[in-house]
Amino acid sequence: MTRAARAVASPNVVCIDDFRPLAHLRLPRPVFDYLDGGADGEVTLRENCRVFDDVTFRPRHAVALSECDLRTHVLDFDISFPALLAPVGYSRLMHPDGEAGAARAAGLAGTGYILSTISGHRVEDVKAASSGPVCFQLYLMGGRAASEAIIERARIAGCSALVVTIDTPVAGLRERDFRNGMKELMSGSLLEKIPFLPQMIARPGWIVSFLRDGGLSKLPNVVIPGKGPMELVDVSAALASAAVTWNDLKWIRSLWPGPIVIKGVLTGEDARRAVDEGATVVGVSNHGGRQLDGVRASLRALPEVVAAVNGQAEIWMDGGVRRGSDIVKAVCLGARAVLCGRGYAYGLAAAGQAGVTRALEILRADVERTLRLLGCPSNRSVRPFVRGCARELAVGKTAISIQLSARSISVQHQSSDHRICHPERSCSFASEGAGESKDPYKRDELWFINVARVIARGL
């Protein structure tokens, strides 16, 4: 076991939250606050985590399980459990292992990694580092010519999907970054940097590793024609001209022949538009509470998006995932898989690739333990095991409140109450207007869709 691995082994790190103080001890304040912080008053950032407390389980006891199957099929590949590593910009600032180390850890754990455009390692190197699937997350930085070039590089490198983030017309107001002088430290003059330098030199270990890694690097995946790789800039400057519109999706589709994930969806309307634009996956996300503060937690938006997508695309969700039980709750509410961002990034900051490996070990063990305690043999049959999560769902223009229970759903709308029973799980189940499906993912998704349709007819 390496020194880094020993530092994050039990009992030093037992859960994901144990990584956070270790990351705080190692990173300079501006880098830690970039990772840890959110937009404005950080209301959505906090709610993303807190909302999982509203969901409780209904276990089945005295059940003998010889094995527990965590495997999940996403896009056209299988992963070892229903979680992938989300794109985290500036990962190489957190640790020299950066994106390549995180992708390598993901591959060894049997899951996928999504590389951010704002990365310190070349897409070719990250893909080569991983034995698992790697997707590329696209920001339209540096102009269309630069974007066309990186889309082609991602295709040639063998990336499994293109992830298009749609919730960044501008960067959110990340107050911690302004207070810490992130802009000045990243791209300011020496005179502008001076007031903020004490925060950096307070972490000599990080300074040494940062300088050994070459210091501030350029963005190797954003190559501007005639100028070369784009200079490393703070996030506000990076996203200033990177807005994506629905019209851009047509252009992106013409360049990318593979699956497209549209990430940043929080409403049924945007979910349906994403499907219409050819999304293979709809990603329910509020950007980790880093964009518009005050929007719903991702978990609260999930049921509405599941109903709106109507089984026509996979659903991924990210935001606030810190435990394997959080992953199970998201799957219960309709997600095919979740994306984990800060959960592994704290580990990366604390111990590099070893920290990411440990984070994935913790999450996978959490998921298996949760399923066994529920008496559930597979994450593909877990949805009846959750209750106590009141949710709002839009059906046309009608707002309703849904209360999930073991095999039924109670619905309240004004003075009307409805109860819709879950179909027998051993039977195939068909949604109105759709063919029968024996796929457990599809069957449960169609259950949610039928709920919405029954309610729409009854109200």
mmCIF file of N, CA and C in Angstrom, residues 7 108 114 216 291:
data_model
loop_
_atom_site.group_PDB
_atom_site.id
_atom_site.type_symbol
_atom_site.label_atom_id
_atom_site.label_comp_id
_atom_site.label_asym_id
_atom_site.label_seq_id
_atom_site.Cartn_x
_atom_site.Cartn_y
_atom_site.Cartn_z
ATOM 1 N N ALA A 7 -2.844 6.934 3.915
ATOM 2 C CA ALA A 7 -3.377 8.167 4.512
ATOM 3 C C ALA A 7 -4.890 8.235 4.437
ATOM 4 N N LEU A 108 -10.239 1.322 -13.083
ATOM 5 C CA LEU A 108 -9.905 0.188 -12.226
ATOM 6 C C LEU A 108 -11.092 -0.246 -11.381
ATOM 7 N N ILE A 114 -16.009 11.296 -16.702
ATOM 8 C CA ILE A 114 -16.352 12.364 -17.642
ATOM 9 C C ILE A 114 -15.320 13.467 -17.503
ATOM 10 N N LEU A 216 1.155 26.812 -13.306
ATOM 11 C CA LEU A 216 -0.070 27.045 -14.077
ATOM 12 C C LEU A 216 0.116 26.572 -15.510
ATOM 13 N N GLN A 291 -24.291 27.429 -10.038
ATOM 14 C CA GLN A 291 -24.785 28.351 -11.052
ATOM 15 C C GLN A 291 -25.893 29.246 -10.485
#
